[in-house]
Each structure stands twice: as C-alpha cells, then as structure tokens.
GROMACS .gro file of C-alpha atoms in nm:
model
  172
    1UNK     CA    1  14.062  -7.889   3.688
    2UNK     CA    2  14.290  -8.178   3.692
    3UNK     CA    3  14.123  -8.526   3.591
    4UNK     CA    4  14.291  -8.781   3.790
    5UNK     CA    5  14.188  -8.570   4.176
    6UNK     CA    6  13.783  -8.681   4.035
    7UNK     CA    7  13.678  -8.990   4.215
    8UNK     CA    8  13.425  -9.058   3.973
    9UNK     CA    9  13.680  -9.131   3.703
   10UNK     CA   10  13.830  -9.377   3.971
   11UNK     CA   11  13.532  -9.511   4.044
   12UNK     CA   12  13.486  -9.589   3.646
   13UNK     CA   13  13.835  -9.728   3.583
   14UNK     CA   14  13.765  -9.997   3.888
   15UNK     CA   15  13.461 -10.096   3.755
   16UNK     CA   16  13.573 -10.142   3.380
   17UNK     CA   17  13.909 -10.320   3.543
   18UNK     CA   18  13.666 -10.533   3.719
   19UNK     CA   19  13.395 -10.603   3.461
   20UNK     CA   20  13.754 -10.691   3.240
   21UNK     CA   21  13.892 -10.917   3.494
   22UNK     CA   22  13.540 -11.084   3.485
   23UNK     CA   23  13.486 -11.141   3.139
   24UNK     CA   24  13.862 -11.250   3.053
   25UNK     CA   25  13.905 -11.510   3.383
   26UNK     CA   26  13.587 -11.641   3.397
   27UNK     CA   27  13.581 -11.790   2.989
   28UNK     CA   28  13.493 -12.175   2.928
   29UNK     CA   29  13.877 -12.207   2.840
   30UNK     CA   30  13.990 -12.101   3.196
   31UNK     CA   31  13.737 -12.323   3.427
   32UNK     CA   32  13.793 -12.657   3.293
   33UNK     CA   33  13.476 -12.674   3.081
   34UNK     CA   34  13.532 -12.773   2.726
   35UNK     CA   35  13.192 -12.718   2.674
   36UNK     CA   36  13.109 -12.422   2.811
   37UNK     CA   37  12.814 -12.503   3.075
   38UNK     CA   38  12.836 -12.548   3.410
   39UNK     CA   39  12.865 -12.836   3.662
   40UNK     CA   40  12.947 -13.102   3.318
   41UNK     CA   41  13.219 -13.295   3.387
   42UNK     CA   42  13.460 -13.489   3.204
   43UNK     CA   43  13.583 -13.870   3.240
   44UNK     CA   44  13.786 -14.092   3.048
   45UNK     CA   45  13.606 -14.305   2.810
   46UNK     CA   46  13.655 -14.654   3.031
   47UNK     CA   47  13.453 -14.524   3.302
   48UNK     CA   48  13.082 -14.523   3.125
   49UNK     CA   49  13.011 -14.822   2.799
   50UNK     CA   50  12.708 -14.639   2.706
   51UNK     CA   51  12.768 -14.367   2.409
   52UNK     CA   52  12.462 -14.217   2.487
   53UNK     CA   53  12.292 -14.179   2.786
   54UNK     CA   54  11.970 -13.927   2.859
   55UNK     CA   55  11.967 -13.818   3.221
   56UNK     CA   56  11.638 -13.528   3.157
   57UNK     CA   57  11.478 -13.259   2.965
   58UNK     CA   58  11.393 -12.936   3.094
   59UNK     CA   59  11.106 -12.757   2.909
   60UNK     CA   60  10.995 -12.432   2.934
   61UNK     CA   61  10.696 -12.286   2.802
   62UNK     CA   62  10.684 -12.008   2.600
   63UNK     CA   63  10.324 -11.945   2.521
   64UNK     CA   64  10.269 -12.102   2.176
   65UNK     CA   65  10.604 -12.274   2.167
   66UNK     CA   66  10.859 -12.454   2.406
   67UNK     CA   67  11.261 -12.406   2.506
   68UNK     CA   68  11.410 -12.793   2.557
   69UNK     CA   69  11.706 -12.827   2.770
   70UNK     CA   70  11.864 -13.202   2.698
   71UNK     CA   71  12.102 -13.281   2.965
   72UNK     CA   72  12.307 -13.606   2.818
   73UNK     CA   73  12.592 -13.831   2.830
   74UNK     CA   74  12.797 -13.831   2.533
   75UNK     CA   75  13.068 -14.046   2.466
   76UNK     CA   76  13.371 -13.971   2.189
   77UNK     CA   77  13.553 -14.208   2.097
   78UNK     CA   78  13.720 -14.018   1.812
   79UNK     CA   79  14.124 -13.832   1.826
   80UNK     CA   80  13.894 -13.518   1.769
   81UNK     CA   81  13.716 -13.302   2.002
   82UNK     CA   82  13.360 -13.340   1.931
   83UNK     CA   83  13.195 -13.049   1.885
   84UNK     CA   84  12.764 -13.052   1.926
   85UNK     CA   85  12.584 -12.887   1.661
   86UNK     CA   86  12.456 -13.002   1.333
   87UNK     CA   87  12.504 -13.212   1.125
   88UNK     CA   88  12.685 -13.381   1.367
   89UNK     CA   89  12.416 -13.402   1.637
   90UNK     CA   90  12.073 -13.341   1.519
   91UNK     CA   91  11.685 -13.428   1.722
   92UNK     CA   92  11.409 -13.570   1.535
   93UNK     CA   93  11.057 -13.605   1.551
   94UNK     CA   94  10.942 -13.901   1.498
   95UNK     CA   95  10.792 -13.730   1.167
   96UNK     CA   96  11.144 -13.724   1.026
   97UNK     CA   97  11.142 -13.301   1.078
   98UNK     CA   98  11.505 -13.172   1.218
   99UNK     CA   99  11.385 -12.913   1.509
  100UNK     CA  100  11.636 -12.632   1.510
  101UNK     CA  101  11.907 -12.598   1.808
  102UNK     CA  102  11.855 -12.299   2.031
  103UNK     CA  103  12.143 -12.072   2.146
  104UNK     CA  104  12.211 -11.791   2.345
  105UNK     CA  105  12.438 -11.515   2.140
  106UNK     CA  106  12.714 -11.530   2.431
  107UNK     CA  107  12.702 -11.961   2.461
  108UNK     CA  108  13.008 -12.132   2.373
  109UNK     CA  109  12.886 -12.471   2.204
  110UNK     CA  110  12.948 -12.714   2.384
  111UNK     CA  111  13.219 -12.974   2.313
  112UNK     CA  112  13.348 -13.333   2.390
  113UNK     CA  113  13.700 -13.374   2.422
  114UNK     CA  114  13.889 -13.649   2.216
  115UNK     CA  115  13.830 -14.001   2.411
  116UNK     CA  116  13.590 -13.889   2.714
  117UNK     CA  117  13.255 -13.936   2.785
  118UNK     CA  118  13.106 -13.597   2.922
  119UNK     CA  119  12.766 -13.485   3.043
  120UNK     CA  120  12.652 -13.171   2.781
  121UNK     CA  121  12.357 -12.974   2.786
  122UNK     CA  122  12.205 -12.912   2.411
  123UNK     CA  123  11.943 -12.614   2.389
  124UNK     CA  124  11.649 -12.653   2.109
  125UNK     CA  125  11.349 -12.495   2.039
  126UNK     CA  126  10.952 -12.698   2.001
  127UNK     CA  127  10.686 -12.580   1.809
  128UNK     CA  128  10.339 -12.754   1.988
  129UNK     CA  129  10.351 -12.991   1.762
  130UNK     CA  130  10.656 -13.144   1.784
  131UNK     CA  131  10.542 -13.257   2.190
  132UNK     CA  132  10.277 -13.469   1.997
  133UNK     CA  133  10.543 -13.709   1.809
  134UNK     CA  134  10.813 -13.864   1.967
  135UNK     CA  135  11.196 -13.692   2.004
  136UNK     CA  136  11.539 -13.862   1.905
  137UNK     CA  137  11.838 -13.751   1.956
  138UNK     CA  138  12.106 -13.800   1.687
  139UNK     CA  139  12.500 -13.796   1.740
  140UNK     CA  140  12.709 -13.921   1.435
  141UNK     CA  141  12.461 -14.215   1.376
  142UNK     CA  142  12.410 -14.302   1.696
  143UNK     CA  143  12.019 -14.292   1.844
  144UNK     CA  144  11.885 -14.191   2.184
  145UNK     CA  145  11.533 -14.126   2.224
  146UNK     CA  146  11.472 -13.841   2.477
  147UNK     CA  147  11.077 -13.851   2.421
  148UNK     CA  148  10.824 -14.190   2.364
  149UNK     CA  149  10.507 -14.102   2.105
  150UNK     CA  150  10.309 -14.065   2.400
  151UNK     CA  151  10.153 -13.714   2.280
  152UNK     CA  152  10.207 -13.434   2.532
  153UNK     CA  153   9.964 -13.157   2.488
  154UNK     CA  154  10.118 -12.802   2.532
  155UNK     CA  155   9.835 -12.672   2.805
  156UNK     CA  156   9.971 -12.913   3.026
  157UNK     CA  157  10.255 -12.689   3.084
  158UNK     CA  158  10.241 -12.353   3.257
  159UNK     CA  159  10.378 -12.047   3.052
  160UNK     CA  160  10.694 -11.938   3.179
  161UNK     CA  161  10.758 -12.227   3.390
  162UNK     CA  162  11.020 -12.491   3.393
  163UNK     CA  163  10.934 -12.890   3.392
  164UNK     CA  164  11.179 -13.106   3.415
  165UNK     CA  165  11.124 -13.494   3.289
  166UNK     CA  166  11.349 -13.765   3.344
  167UNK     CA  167  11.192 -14.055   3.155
  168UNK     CA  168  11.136 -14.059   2.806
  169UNK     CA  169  10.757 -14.089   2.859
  170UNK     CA  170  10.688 -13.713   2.976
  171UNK     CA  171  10.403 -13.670   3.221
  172UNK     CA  172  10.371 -13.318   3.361
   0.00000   0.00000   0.00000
C-alpha cells in the first residue's frame, strides 16, 4: 500500500502545517505586543505625565481564594525595556505581605518598552484575607494603590464569576 494515495495522512500533515503556522505567526513578537496581552497599546512617553495609572481590577472567585487581573498604565522612563515581575513590580497588602503573581505556563510576561508608557495587564493570586486590607501596587519605587482598606468580604463575590472594579474602593 503506498502512503502518500491515504487521505488521512493528508489530512494530518494540513492540520500539523496549520496548527505550525498558528503557533509560529501568531507569537507576542509578531503582533506588535511587547507584552504579550491583547488590545495594550504602546505610546511615547510625552503623551501621558502620570507613571502610574490604575484603570480596573478584574477578580474572579475561586471558592476559598481569588484570581486579580490589574489592568494599568505604566510608564518607563528608563533606555531598558521594562520587564513586570518581581522585584521590580511587586503588590502589597497593606499588612506589608508580598501576594504572589499569577501566570499562565504559555504567558509571555509582559513588558514596557524603553521610553513608553503602555497599558499591561499583571495576573496575581488573593487569599480571603488579603480583600480585607488594602492593595498597592509597586513598580521600581513608585506607589499606586489599586484597593482602599475598605474590607471586602469574599461571599460578596460569586464563585466562578468575574467582577470587575474600577475605583480603588471595591463595592461588588
């Protein structure tokens, strides 16, 4: 039997081709991302004074704990990319405990090119306690809080759900 008359061999060199083609053109380096998430965009450093600025937070439950999505405006004014993970970027309690960044295995972290201010999305992870303090953002000394000491008790958020808050006092 000869292998290249089977259509199902054809049909599983298109679909490896494709799932290739995917992968390779569709990378953070080929869209115009630097940071790897979607719909960020990138400015020169003139247009926006403020280093940091917090647009929301996206929580989602996860029954004992919560996923935070910070979606902020960070400006760097440095010759170096800036890339956003710790030490370099670290949120607070109001405690003084560092809560731990979340990622995703196959996220790129995400980045601020040399002298542009870019919107970023930074992934970390709450224990129930943390809602109770406030939450301050930190990027190379610089301060934004992303959540007042108002206490927010975890029931008030529905498992599995996403709330999105975009004042730093957090009513659900």
């Amino acid at each position: 039997m000869n292998l290249l008359k089977r259509l199902e061999l054809w049909v599983l060199l298109a679909i490896i081709v494709a799932g290739l083609s995917y992968v390779f053109l569709s990378g953070p380096g080929d869209s115009g991302d630097e940071d790897g998430s979607g719909g960020n965009s990138g400015t020169p450093a003139a247009a926006s004074d403020a280093p940091l600025k917090f647009h929301r937070a996206v929580a989602e439950r996860d029954y004992g704990n919560v996923r935070l999505d910070l979606e902020v405006r960070v400006k760097n004014d440095s010759a170096d990319k800036l890339a956003l993970h710790a030490p370099e970027v670290r949120l607070l309690t109001s405690g003084g405990r560092e809560i731990p960044s979340f990622f995703l295995a196959f996220d790129a972290i995400p980045q601020v090119p040399a002298k542009t201010t870019q919107d970023v999305q930074l992934r970390y992870w709450l224990e129930a306690a943390d809602l109770k303090q406030g939450l301050t953002l930190e990027v190379q000394g610089r301060t934004l809080e992303v959540k007042s000491s108002t206490p927010l008790d975890i029931e008030a958020l529905k498992n599995g759900e996403k709330t999105t808050f975009t004042r730093v006092d957090w009513k659900p």
